[in-house]
Short mmCIF file of C-alpha atoms in Angstrom, two decimals:
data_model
loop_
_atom_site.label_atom_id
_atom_site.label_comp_id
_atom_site.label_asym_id
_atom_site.label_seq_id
_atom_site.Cartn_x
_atom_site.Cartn_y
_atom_site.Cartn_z
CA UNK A 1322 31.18 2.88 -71.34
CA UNK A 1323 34.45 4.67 -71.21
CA UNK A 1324 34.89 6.71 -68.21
CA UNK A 1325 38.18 8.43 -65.83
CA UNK A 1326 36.98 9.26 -62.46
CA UNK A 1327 39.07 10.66 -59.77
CA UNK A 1328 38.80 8.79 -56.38
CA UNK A 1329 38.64 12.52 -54.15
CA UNK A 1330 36.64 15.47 -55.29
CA UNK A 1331 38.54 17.91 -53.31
CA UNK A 1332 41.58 17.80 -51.54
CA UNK A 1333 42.98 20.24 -48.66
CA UNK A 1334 46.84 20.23 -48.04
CA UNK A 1335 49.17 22.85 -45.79
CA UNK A 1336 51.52 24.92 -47.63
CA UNK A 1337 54.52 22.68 -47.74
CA UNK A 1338 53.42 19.44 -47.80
CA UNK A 1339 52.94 17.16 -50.87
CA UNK A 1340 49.87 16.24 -52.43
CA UNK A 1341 48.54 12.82 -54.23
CA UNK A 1342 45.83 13.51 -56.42
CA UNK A 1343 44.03 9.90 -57.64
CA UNK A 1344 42.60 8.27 -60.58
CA UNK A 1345 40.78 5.62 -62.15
CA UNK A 1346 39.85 4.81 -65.55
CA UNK A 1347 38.29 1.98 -67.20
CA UNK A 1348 40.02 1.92 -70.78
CA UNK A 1349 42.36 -0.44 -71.05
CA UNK A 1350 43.05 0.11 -74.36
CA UNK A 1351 44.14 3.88 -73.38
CA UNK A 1352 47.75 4.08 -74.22
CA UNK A 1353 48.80 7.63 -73.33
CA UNK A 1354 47.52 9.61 -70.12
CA UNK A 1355 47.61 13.25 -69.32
CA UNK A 1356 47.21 15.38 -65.83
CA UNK A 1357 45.82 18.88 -65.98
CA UNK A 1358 45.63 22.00 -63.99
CA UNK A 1359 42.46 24.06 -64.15
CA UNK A 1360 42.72 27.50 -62.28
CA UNK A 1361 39.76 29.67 -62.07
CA UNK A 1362 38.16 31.37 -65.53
CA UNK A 1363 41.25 29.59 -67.81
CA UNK A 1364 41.12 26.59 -69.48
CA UNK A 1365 43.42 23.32 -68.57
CA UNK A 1366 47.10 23.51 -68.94
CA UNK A 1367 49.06 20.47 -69.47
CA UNK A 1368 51.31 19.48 -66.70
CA UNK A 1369 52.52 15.91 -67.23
CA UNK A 1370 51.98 13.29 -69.51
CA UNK A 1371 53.00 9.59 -69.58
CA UNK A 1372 52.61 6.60 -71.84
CA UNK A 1373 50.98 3.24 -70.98
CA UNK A 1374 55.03 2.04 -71.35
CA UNK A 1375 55.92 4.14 -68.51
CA UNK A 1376 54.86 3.34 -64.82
CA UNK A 1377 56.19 6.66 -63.40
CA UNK A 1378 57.35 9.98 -64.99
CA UNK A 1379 58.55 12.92 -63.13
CA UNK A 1380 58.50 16.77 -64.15
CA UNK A 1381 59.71 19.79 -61.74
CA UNK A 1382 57.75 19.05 -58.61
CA UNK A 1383 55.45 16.69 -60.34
CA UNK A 1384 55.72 12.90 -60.39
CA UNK A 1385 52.69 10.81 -62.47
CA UNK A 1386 52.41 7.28 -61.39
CA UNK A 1387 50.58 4.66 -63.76
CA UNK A 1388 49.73 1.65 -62.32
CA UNK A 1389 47.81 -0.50 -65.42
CA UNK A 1390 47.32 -3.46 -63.47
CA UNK A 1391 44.41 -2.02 -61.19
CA UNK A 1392 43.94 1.23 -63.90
CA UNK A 1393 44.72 3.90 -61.69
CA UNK A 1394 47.37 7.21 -61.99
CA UNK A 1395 48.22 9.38 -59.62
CA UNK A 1396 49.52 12.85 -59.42
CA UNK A 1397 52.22 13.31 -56.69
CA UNK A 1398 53.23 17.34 -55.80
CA UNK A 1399 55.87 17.84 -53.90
CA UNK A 1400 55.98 21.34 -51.43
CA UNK A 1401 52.47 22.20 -52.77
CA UNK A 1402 51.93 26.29 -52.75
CA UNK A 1403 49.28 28.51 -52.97
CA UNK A 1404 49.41 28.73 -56.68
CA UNK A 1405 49.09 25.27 -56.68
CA UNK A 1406 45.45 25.68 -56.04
CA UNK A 1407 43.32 24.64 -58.67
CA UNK A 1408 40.79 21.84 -60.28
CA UNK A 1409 43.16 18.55 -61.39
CA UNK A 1410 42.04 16.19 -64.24
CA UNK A 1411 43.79 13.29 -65.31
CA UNK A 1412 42.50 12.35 -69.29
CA UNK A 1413 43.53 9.56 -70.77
CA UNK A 1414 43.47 8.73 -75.15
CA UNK A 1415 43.65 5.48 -77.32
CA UNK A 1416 46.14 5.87 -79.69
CA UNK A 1417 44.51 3.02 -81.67
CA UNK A 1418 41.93 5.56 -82.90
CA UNK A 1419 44.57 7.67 -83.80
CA UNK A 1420 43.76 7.19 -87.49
CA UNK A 1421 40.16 8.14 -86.76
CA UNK A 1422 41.00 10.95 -84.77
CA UNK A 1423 41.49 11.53 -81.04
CA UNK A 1424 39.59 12.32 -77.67
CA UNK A 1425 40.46 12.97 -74.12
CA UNK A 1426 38.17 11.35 -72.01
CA UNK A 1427 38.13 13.77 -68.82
CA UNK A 1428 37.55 12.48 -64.92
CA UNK A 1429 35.59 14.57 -62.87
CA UNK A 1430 38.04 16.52 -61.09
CA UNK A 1431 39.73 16.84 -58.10
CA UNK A 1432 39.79 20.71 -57.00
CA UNK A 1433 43.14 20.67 -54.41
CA UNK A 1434 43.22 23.67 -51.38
CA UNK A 1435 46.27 24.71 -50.51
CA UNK A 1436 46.34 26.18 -47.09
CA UNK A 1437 49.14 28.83 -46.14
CA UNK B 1306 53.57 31.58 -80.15
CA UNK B 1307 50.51 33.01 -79.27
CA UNK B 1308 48.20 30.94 -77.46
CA UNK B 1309 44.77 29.23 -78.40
CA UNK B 1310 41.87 31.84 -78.34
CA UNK B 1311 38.53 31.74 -78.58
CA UNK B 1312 35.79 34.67 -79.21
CA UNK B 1313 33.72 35.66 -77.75
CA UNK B 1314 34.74 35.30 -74.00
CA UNK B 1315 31.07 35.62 -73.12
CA UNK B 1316 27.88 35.15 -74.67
CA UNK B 1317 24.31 35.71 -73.03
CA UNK B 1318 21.43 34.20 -75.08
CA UNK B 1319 17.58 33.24 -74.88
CA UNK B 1320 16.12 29.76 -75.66
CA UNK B 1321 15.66 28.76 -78.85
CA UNK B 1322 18.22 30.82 -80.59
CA UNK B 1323 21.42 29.97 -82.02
CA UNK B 1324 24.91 30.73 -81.48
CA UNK B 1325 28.30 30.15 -82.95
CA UNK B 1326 31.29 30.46 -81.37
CA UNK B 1327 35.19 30.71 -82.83
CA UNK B 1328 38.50 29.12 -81.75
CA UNK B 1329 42.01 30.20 -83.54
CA UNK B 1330 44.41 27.36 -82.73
CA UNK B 1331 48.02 28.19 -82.35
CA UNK B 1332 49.98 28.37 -85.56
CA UNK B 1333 51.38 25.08 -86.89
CA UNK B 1334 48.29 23.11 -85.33
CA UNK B 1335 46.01 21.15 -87.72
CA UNK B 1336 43.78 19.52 -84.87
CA UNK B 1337 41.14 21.48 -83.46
CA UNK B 1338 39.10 19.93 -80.42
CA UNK B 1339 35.62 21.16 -78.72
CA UNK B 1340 34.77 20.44 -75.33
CA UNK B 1341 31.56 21.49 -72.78
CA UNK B 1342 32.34 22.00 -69.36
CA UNK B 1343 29.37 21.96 -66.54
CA UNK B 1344 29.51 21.46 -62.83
CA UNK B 1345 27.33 17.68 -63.62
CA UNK B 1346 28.92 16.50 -66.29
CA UNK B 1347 32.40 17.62 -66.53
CA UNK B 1348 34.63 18.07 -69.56
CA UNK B 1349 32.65 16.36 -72.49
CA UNK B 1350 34.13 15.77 -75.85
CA UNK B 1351 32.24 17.49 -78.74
CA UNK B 1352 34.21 16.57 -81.89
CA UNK B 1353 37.65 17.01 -83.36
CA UNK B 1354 38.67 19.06 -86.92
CA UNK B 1355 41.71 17.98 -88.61
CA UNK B 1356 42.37 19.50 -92.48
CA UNK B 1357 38.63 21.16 -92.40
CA UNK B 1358 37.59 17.28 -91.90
CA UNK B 1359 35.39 15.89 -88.86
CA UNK B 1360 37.75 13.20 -87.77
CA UNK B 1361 35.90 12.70 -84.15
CA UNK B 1362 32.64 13.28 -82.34
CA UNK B 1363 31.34 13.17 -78.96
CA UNK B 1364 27.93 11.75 -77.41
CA UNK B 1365 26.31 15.02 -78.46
CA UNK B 1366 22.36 15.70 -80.40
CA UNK B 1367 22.59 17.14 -83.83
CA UNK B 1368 22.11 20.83 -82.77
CA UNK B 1369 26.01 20.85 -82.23
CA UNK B 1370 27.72 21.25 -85.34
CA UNK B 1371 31.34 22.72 -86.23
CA UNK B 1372 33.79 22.87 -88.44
CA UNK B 1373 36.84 24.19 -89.65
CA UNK B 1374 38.30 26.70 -92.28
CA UNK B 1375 41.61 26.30 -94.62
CA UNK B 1376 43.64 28.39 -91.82
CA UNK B 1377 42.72 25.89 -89.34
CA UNK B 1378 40.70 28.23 -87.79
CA UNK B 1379 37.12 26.34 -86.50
CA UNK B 1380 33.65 27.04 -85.18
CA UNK B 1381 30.97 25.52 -83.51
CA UNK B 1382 27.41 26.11 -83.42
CA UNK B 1383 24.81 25.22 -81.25
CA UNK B 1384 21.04 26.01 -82.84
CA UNK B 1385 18.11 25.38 -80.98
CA UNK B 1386 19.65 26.85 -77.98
CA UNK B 1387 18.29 25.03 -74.46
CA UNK B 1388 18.72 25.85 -70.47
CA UNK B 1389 21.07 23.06 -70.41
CA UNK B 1390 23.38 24.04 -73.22
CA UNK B 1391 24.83 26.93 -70.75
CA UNK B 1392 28.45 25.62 -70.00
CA UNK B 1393 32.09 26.83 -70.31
CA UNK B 1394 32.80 25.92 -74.42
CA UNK B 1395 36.27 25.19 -74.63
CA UNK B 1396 39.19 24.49 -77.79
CA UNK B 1397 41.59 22.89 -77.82
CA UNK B 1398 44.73 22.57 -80.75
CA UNK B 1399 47.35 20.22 -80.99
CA UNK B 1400 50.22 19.24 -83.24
CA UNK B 1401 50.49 15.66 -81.68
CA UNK B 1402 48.86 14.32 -78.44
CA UNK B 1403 49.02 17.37 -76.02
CA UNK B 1404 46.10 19.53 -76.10
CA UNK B 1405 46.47 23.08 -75.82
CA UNK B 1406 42.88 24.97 -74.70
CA UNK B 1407 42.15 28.15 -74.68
CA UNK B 1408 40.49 30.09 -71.70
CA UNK B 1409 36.92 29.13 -73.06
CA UNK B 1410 33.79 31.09 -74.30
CA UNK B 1411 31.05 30.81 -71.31
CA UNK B 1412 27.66 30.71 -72.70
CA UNK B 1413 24.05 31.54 -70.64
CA UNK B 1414 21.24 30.40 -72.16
CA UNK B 1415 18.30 32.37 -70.50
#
């Protein structure tokens, strides 16, 4: 069946350093992939997207790496802080079914520890 | 714009009953998305509202049901309530592919 799993469930890093956060999925029909940031009692927030054209896409801090050969994506963030802290899911859609709606199909999570 | 919210923030209920909970989208969104968070399983679609139509649905029994109003405005309802319905209930709107969720209703079922 369709499923996006995330290699690490958690992930410790010191203040400073920069963090890769991993993923798999198994759709490769999915055309369009998104990285989120769960904090505590909130829903996700959208950090970074990028389309199956794309092998890399960078935001402030952020990079998202999408490697379709082996179906993986990777969140890269660079001088990770405290308020980086949080639960990370990558979701990816099929813009084929765009016509009959859309889905994310969430991984599991990856909850990332920043250390001061 | 304000943000996606959803009512109530927290709901407390006993087996067997039923519940229905509300999302406002932001303004200008059409799309209206439902997902269940648990520890076990994750963020699970539930279905997706476009124009007061069901345009998507999840892996999910019968006793989930939703849909939406002429504002864009949806809700869902869960009847038959069960231990394992208690989970974070979260919407989501969008214009085009980016999702925008609000901070979830969490539901107990007792």
């Amino acid at each position: 069946g369709e499923s996006v799993g995330l290699h690490l469930p958690t992930l410790s890093v010191q203040e400073g350093d920069n963090s890769i956060i991993n993923c798999a999925y198994s759709n490769s029909a999915s055309d369009y992939f998104i990285w989120y940031k769960q904090e505590s009692g909130k829903g996700p927030q959208f950090i970074i997207d990028i389309r199956s054209n794309m092998d890399k896409r960078q935001g402030q801090r952020v990079t998202v790496l999408l490697n379709k050969t082996v179906k993986h994506l990777s969140l890269q963030i660079a001088a990770t802080q405290p308020g980086d802290s949080a639960v990370y899911f990558c979701a990816e859609i099929a813009l084929t079914i765009y016509n009959q709606g859309r889905k994310l199909i969430f991984g599991q999570g990856t909850e990332l520890s920043v250390k001061p | 714009k304000a943000g996606v919210t959803q009512t109530p923030r927290y709901l407390i209920k006993t087996r067997g009953q039923q519940v229905t909970l509300s999302c406002s989208p932001i303004s200008g969104h059409r799309s209206v998305s439902w997902y269940q968070q648990t520890p076990g399983q994750g963020l699970q679609f539930l279905f997706e509202y476009f124009s007061e139509t069901q345009r998507n649905k999840g892996n999910f029994p019968g006793r989930f049901s939703g849909r939406q109003f002429s504002n864009s405005r949806s809700e869902m309802n869960v009847s038959t309530l069960e231990l394992g319905d208690s989970a974070l209930y979260l919407c989501a709107s969008s214009q085009h592919n980016e999702q925008f969720f609000g901070p979830g209703t969490r539901l107990t079922v007792l």
